[in-house]
Coordinates of N, CA and C in Angstrom, one line a residue:
X1 N -9.1 -23.0 -73.3 CA -8.9 -23.8 -72.1 C -10.2 -24.2 -71.5
X2 N -11.2 -23.3 -71.3 CA -12.5 -23.6 -70.8 C -13.2 -24.7 -71.5
X3 N -13.1 -24.7 -72.8 CA -13.8 -25.7 -73.6 C -13.2 -27.1 -73.3
X4 N -11.9 -27.2 -73.1 CA -11.2 -28.5 -72.7 C -11.7 -28.9 -71.4
X5 N -11.8 -28.0 -70.4 CA -12.3 -28.4 -69.1 C -13.8 -28.9 -69.2
X6 N -14.6 -28.2 -69.9 CA -16.0 -28.6 -70.1 C -16.1 -30.0 -70.8
X7 N -15.2 -30.2 -71.7 CA -15.2 -31.5 -72.4 C -14.8 -32.6 -71.4
X8 N -13.8 -32.4 -70.6 CA -13.4 -33.4 -69.6 C -14.5 -33.6 -68.6
X9 N -15.1 -32.5 -68.1 CA -16.2 -32.7 -67.2 C -17.4 -33.5 -67.8
X10 N -17.7 -33.2 -69.0 CA -18.8 -33.9 -69.6 C -18.5 -35.3 -69.9
X11 N -17.3 -35.6 -70.3 CA -16.9 -37.0 -70.6 C -16.9 -37.8 -69.3
X12 N -16.4 -37.2 -68.2 CA -16.4 -37.9 -66.9 C -17.8 -38.1 -66.4
X13 N -18.6 -37.1 -66.5 CA -20.0 -37.2 -66.1 C -20.7 -38.3 -66.7
X14 N -20.6 -38.4 -68.0 CA -21.4 -39.5 -68.7 C -20.7 -40.8 -68.5
X15 N -19.4 -40.9 -68.3 CA -18.8 -42.2 -68.0 C -19.2 -42.7 -66.6
X16 N -19.1 -41.8 -65.6 CA -19.4 -42.2 -64.3 C -20.9 -42.2 -64.0
X17 N -21.7 -41.7 -64.9 CA -23.2 -41.8 -64.8 C -23.6 -43.1 -65.5
X18 N -23.2 -43.3 -66.7 CA -23.7 -44.5 -67.5 C -23.1 -45.8 -67.1
X19 N -21.8 -45.9 -66.8 CA -21.2 -47.2 -66.4 C -21.9 -47.8 -65.2
X20 N -22.1 -47.0 -64.1 CA -22.8 -47.7 -63.0 C -24.2 -48.1 -63.3
X21 N -24.9 -47.3 -64.1 CA -26.2 -47.7 -64.5 C -26.2 -49.0 -65.3
X22 N -25.3 -49.1 -66.3 CA -25.2 -50.4 -67.1 C -24.8 -51.6 -66.2
X23 N -23.8 -51.4 -65.3 CA -23.3 -52.4 -64.4 C -24.5 -52.8 -63.5
X24 N -25.2 -51.8 -63.0 CA -26.3 -52.1 -62.1 C -27.4 -52.9 -62.8
X25 N -27.8 -52.5 -64.0 CA -28.8 -53.2 -64.8 C -28.3 -54.7 -65.0
X26 N -27.0 -54.8 -65.3 CA -26.5 -56.2 -65.6 C -26.6 -57.1 -64.3
X27 N -26.7 -56.5 -63.1 CA -26.9 -57.4 -62.0 C -28.2 -58.2 -62.0
X28 N -29.1 -57.7 -62.9 CA -30.4 -58.4 -63.0 C -30.3 -59.5 -64.1
X29 N -29.3 -59.4 -65.0 CA -29.3 -60.3 -66.2 C -28.0 -61.2 -66.2
X30 N -26.9 -60.7 -65.6 CA -25.6 -61.4 -65.7 C -25.1 -61.6 -67.1
X31 N -25.4 -60.7 -68.0 CA -24.9 -60.8 -69.4 C -23.4 -60.6 -69.5
X32 N -22.9 -59.6 -68.7 CA -21.5 -59.3 -68.8 C -20.7 -60.3 -68.0
X33 N -21.2 -60.7 -66.8 CA -20.5 -61.6 -66.0 C -21.4 -62.2 -64.9
X34 N -21.0 -63.2 -64.2 CA -21.8 -63.7 -63.1 C -21.3 -62.9 -61.9
X35 N -22.1 -61.9 -61.6 CA -21.7 -60.9 -60.5 C -21.5 -61.6 -59.1
X36 N -22.3 -62.6 -58.9 CA -22.3 -63.2 -57.6 C -20.9 -63.8 -57.2
X37 N -20.0 -64.0 -58.2 CA -18.7 -64.6 -58.0 C -17.8 -63.6 -57.2
X38 N -18.2 -62.3 -57.2 CA -17.4 -61.3 -56.6 C -17.8 -61.1 -55.1
X39 N -18.8 -61.8 -54.6 CA -19.2 -61.7 -53.2 C -18.4 -62.6 -52.4
X40 N -17.6 -62.1 -51.5 CA -16.7 -62.9 -50.7 C -17.5 -63.9 -49.9
X41 N -16.9 -65.1 -49.8 CA -17.6 -66.2 -49.1 C -17.9 -65.8 -47.6
X42 N -17.1 -65.1 -47.0 CA -17.3 -64.7 -45.6 C -18.5 -63.8 -45.5
X43 N -18.7 -63.0 -46.5 CA -19.9 -62.1 -46.5 C -21.2 -62.9 -46.7
X44 N -21.1 -63.9 -47.5 CA -22.2 -64.8 -47.8 C -22.7 -65.5 -46.5
X45 N -21.7 -65.7 -45.6 CA -22.0 -66.4 -44.3 C -22.8 -65.5 -43.4
X46 N -22.7 -64.1 -43.6 CA -23.4 -63.2 -42.6 C -24.6 -62.5 -43.2
X47 N -24.8 -62.5 -44.5 CA -26.0 -61.8 -45.1 C -27.1 -62.9 -45.2
X48 N -28.3 -62.5 -44.9 CA -29.4 -63.4 -44.9 C -30.1 -63.6 -46.2
X49 N -29.3 -63.8 -47.3 CA -29.9 -63.9 -48.6 C -28.9 -64.6 -49.5
X50 N -29.4 -65.0 -50.7 CA -28.5 -65.6 -51.7 C -27.6 -64.5 -52.3
X51 N -26.5 -64.9 -52.9 CA -25.6 -64.0 -53.5 C -26.3 -63.2 -54.7
X52 N -27.2 -63.9 -55.4 CA -27.9 -63.3 -56.6 C -28.8 -62.2 -56.1
X53 N -29.5 -62.4 -55.0 CA -30.4 -61.4 -54.4 C -29.6 -60.2 -53.9
X54 N -28.5 -60.5 -53.3 CA -27.6 -59.5 -52.8 C -27.1 -58.6 -53.9
X55 N -26.8 -59.2 -55.0 CA -26.3 -58.5 -56.2 C -27.4 -57.6 -56.8
X56 N -28.6 -58.1 -56.8 CA -29.7 -57.2 -57.3 C -29.8 -55.9 -56.5
X57 N -29.7 -56.1 -55.1 CA -29.7 -54.9 -54.3 C -28.5 -54.0 -54.6
X58 N -27.4 -54.6 -54.9 CA -26.2 -53.8 -55.3 C -26.5 -53.1 -56.6
X59 N -27.1 -53.8 -57.5 CA -27.5 -53.2 -58.8 C -28.4 -52.0 -58.6
X60 N -29.3 -52.0 -57.7 CA -30.2 -50.9 -57.5 C -29.4 -49.7 -56.9
X61 N -28.5 -50.0 -56.1 CA -27.6 -49.0 -55.5 C -26.8 -48.3 -56.6
X62 N -26.2 -49.2 -57.5 CA -25.4 -48.7 -58.6 C -26.2 -47.8 -59.6
X63 N -27.4 -48.3 -59.9 CA -28.2 -47.5 -60.8 C -28.5 -46.1 -60.2
X64 N -28.9 -46.1 -58.9 CA -29.2 -44.9 -58.2 C -27.9 -44.0 -58.2
X65 N -26.8 -44.5 -58.0 CA -25.5 -43.7 -58.0 C -25.3 -43.1 -59.4
X66 N -25.5 -43.9 -60.4 CA -25.3 -43.4 -61.8 C -26.2 -42.3 -62.1
X67 N -27.5 -42.4 -61.7 CA -28.5 -41.4 -62.0 C -28.1 -40.1 -61.2
X68 N -27.6 -40.3 -60.0 CA -27.2 -39.2 -59.1 C -26.0 -38.4 -59.8
X69 N -25.1 -39.1 -60.4 CA -24.0 -38.5 -61.1 C -24.5 -37.7 -62.3
X70 N -25.5 -38.2 -63.0 CA -26.0 -37.5 -64.2 C -26.8 -36.2 -63.7
X71 N -27.5 -36.3 -62.6 CA -28.3 -35.2 -62.1 C -27.5 -34.2 -61.2
X72 N -26.7 -34.7 -60.4 CA -25.9 -33.8 -59.5 C -24.5 -34.4 -59.5
X73 N -23.7 -34.0 -60.5 CA -22.4 -34.6 -60.7 C -21.4 -34.5 -59.5
X74 N -21.4 -33.4 -58.9 CA -20.4 -33.3 -57.8 C -20.7 -34.2 -56.6
X75 N -22.0 -34.3 -56.2 CA -22.4 -35.2 -55.1 C -22.3 -36.6 -55.6
X76 N -22.9 -36.9 -56.8 CA -22.9 -38.2 -57.3 C -21.5 -38.8 -57.5
X77 N -20.5 -38.0 -58.0 CA -19.2 -38.5 -58.2 C -18.5 -38.9 -56.9
X78 N -18.8 -38.1 -55.8 CA -18.3 -38.5 -54.5 C -18.9 -39.8 -54.0
X79 N -20.2 -40.0 -54.3 CA -20.9 -41.3 -53.9 C -20.2 -42.4 -54.6
X80 N -20.0 -42.2 -56.0 CA -19.4 -43.3 -56.8 C -18.0 -43.6 -56.3
X81 N -17.3 -42.5 -56.0 CA -15.9 -42.7 -55.5 C -15.9 -43.5 -54.2
X82 N -16.8 -43.2 -53.3 CA -16.9 -44.0 -52.0 C -17.3 -45.4 -52.3
X83 N -18.2 -45.6 -53.2 CA -18.7 -46.9 -53.5 C -17.6 -47.8 -54.1
X84 N -16.9 -47.2 -55.1 CA -15.8 -48.0 -55.7 C -14.7 -48.3 -54.7
X85 N -14.4 -47.3 -53.8 CA -13.4 -47.6 -52.8 C -13.8 -48.7 -51.8
X86 N -15.1 -48.7 -51.5 CA -15.6 -49.7 -50.6 C -15.5 -51.1 -51.3
X87 N -15.8 -51.2 -52.5 CA -15.7 -52.4 -53.3 C -14.3 -52.9 -53.3
X88 N -13.4 -52.0 -53.5 CA -11.9 -52.3 -53.6 C -11.5 -52.9 -52.2
X89 N -11.9 -52.2 -51.2 CA -11.5 -52.7 -49.8 C -12.0 -54.1 -49.5
X90 N -13.3 -54.3 -49.9 CA -13.9 -55.7 -49.7 C -13.1 -56.7 -50.5
X91 N -12.8 -56.4 -51.7 CA -12.0 -57.3 -52.6 C -10.6 -57.6 -52.0
X92 N -9.9 -56.5 -51.6 CA -8.6 -56.7 -51.0 C -8.6 -57.6 -49.8
X93 N -9.6 -57.3 -48.9 CA -9.7 -58.0 -47.6 C -10.1 -59.5 -47.9
X94 N -10.8 -59.7 -49.0 CA -11.2 -61.1 -49.3 C -10.0 -61.9 -49.9
X95 N -9.0 -61.1 -50.4 CA -7.8 -61.8 -51.0 C -8.1 -62.2 -52.4
X96 N -9.3 -61.9 -53.0 CA -9.6 -62.3 -54.3 C -9.8 -61.1 -55.2
X97 N -9.6 -61.2 -56.5 CA -9.9 -60.2 -57.5 C -9.1 -58.9 -57.1
X98 N -7.9 -59.0 -56.7 CA -7.1 -57.8 -56.4 C -6.9 -56.9 -57.6
X99 N -6.9 -57.5 -58.8 CA -6.8 -56.8 -60.0 C -8.0 -55.9 -60.2
X100 N -9.1 -56.4 -59.9 CA -10.4 -55.6 -60.0 C -10.4 -54.5 -58.9
X101 N -9.9 -54.8 -57.8 CA -9.8 -53.8 -56.7 C -8.9 -52.6 -57.1
X102 N -7.8 -52.9 -57.8 CA -6.9 -51.9 -58.2 C -7.6 -51.0 -59.3
X103 N -8.3 -51.7 -60.2 CA -9.0 -51.0 -61.3 C -10.1 -50.1 -60.6
X104 N -10.8 -50.6 -59.6 CA -11.8 -49.8 -59.0 C -11.2 -48.6 -58.2
X105 N -10.0 -48.7 -57.6 CA -9.4 -47.6 -57.0 C -9.0 -46.5 -58.0
X106 N -8.5 -47.0 -59.2 CA -8.2 -46.0 -60.2 C -9.5 -45.3 -60.7
X107 N -10.6 -46.0 -60.8 CA -11.8 -45.4 -61.2 C -12.3 -44.5 -60.1
X108 N -12.1 -44.8 -58.9 CA -12.5 -43.9 -57.8 C -11.7 -42.6 -57.9
X109 N -10.5 -42.6 -58.3 CA -9.7 -41.4 -58.5 C -10.3 -40.6 -59.6
X110 N -10.8 -41.2 -60.6 CA -11.4 -40.5 -61.7 C -12.7 -39.8 -61.2
X111 N -13.5 -40.6 -60.4 CA -14.7 -40.0 -59.9 C -14.4 -38.8 -59.0
X112 N -13.4 -38.9 -58.2 CA -12.9 -37.8 -57.3 C -12.6 -36.6 -58.2
X113 N -11.9 -36.9 -59.3 CA -11.5 -35.8 -60.2 C -12.7 -35.1 -60.8
X114 N -13.8 -35.9 -61.1 CA -15.0 -35.3 -61.6 C -15.6 -34.4 -60.5
X115 N -15.7 -34.9 -59.3 CA -16.2 -34.0 -58.2 C -15.5 -32.7 -58.0
X116 N -14.1 -32.8 -58.1 CA -13.3 -31.6 -58.0 C -13.5 -30.6 -59.1
X117 N -13.7 -31.2 -60.3 CA -13.9 -30.3 -61.5 C -15.3 -29.6 -61.4
X118 N -16.2 -30.3 -60.8 CA -17.6 -29.7 -60.7 C -17.6 -28.7 -59.5
X119 N -16.6 -28.8 -58.6 CA -16.5 -27.9 -57.5 C -15.8 -26.6 -57.8
X120 N -15.2 -26.6 -59.0 CA -14.4 -25.4 -59.4 C -15.4 -24.3 -59.8
X121 N -15.0 -23.1 -59.5 CA -15.8 -22.0 -60.1 C -15.3 -21.8 -61.5
X122 N -16.0 -20.9 -62.2 CA -15.6 -20.8 -63.6 C -14.1 -20.5 -63.8
X123 N -13.5 -21.3 -64.7 CA -12.1 -21.3 -64.9 C -11.8 -20.4 -66.1

């Protein structure tokens, strides 16, 4: 049983560590998608920068969160959970990309699970 728990912890750790790093790096290249399309128009009205610059800042945050998961999984997973939840809330409030918001909430639950697994004493 312990080996299964360790396998799940490791799988989640690398998933929630590497995916934010990859997505964050892609904010600089837009190879996967044009990330600026996800910035709600209302937010663009209040931030003092172009959407592409804003997304680069987001990319730096995501890269940092991914590294934190790899180095300190319990804390990093909670940061990623909060980050994904915040993205989902912004998307739902904007009325756009609700499908992405739902996916991000499901991913946030996985990140929460990782944090809880790392909070367990030896099983």
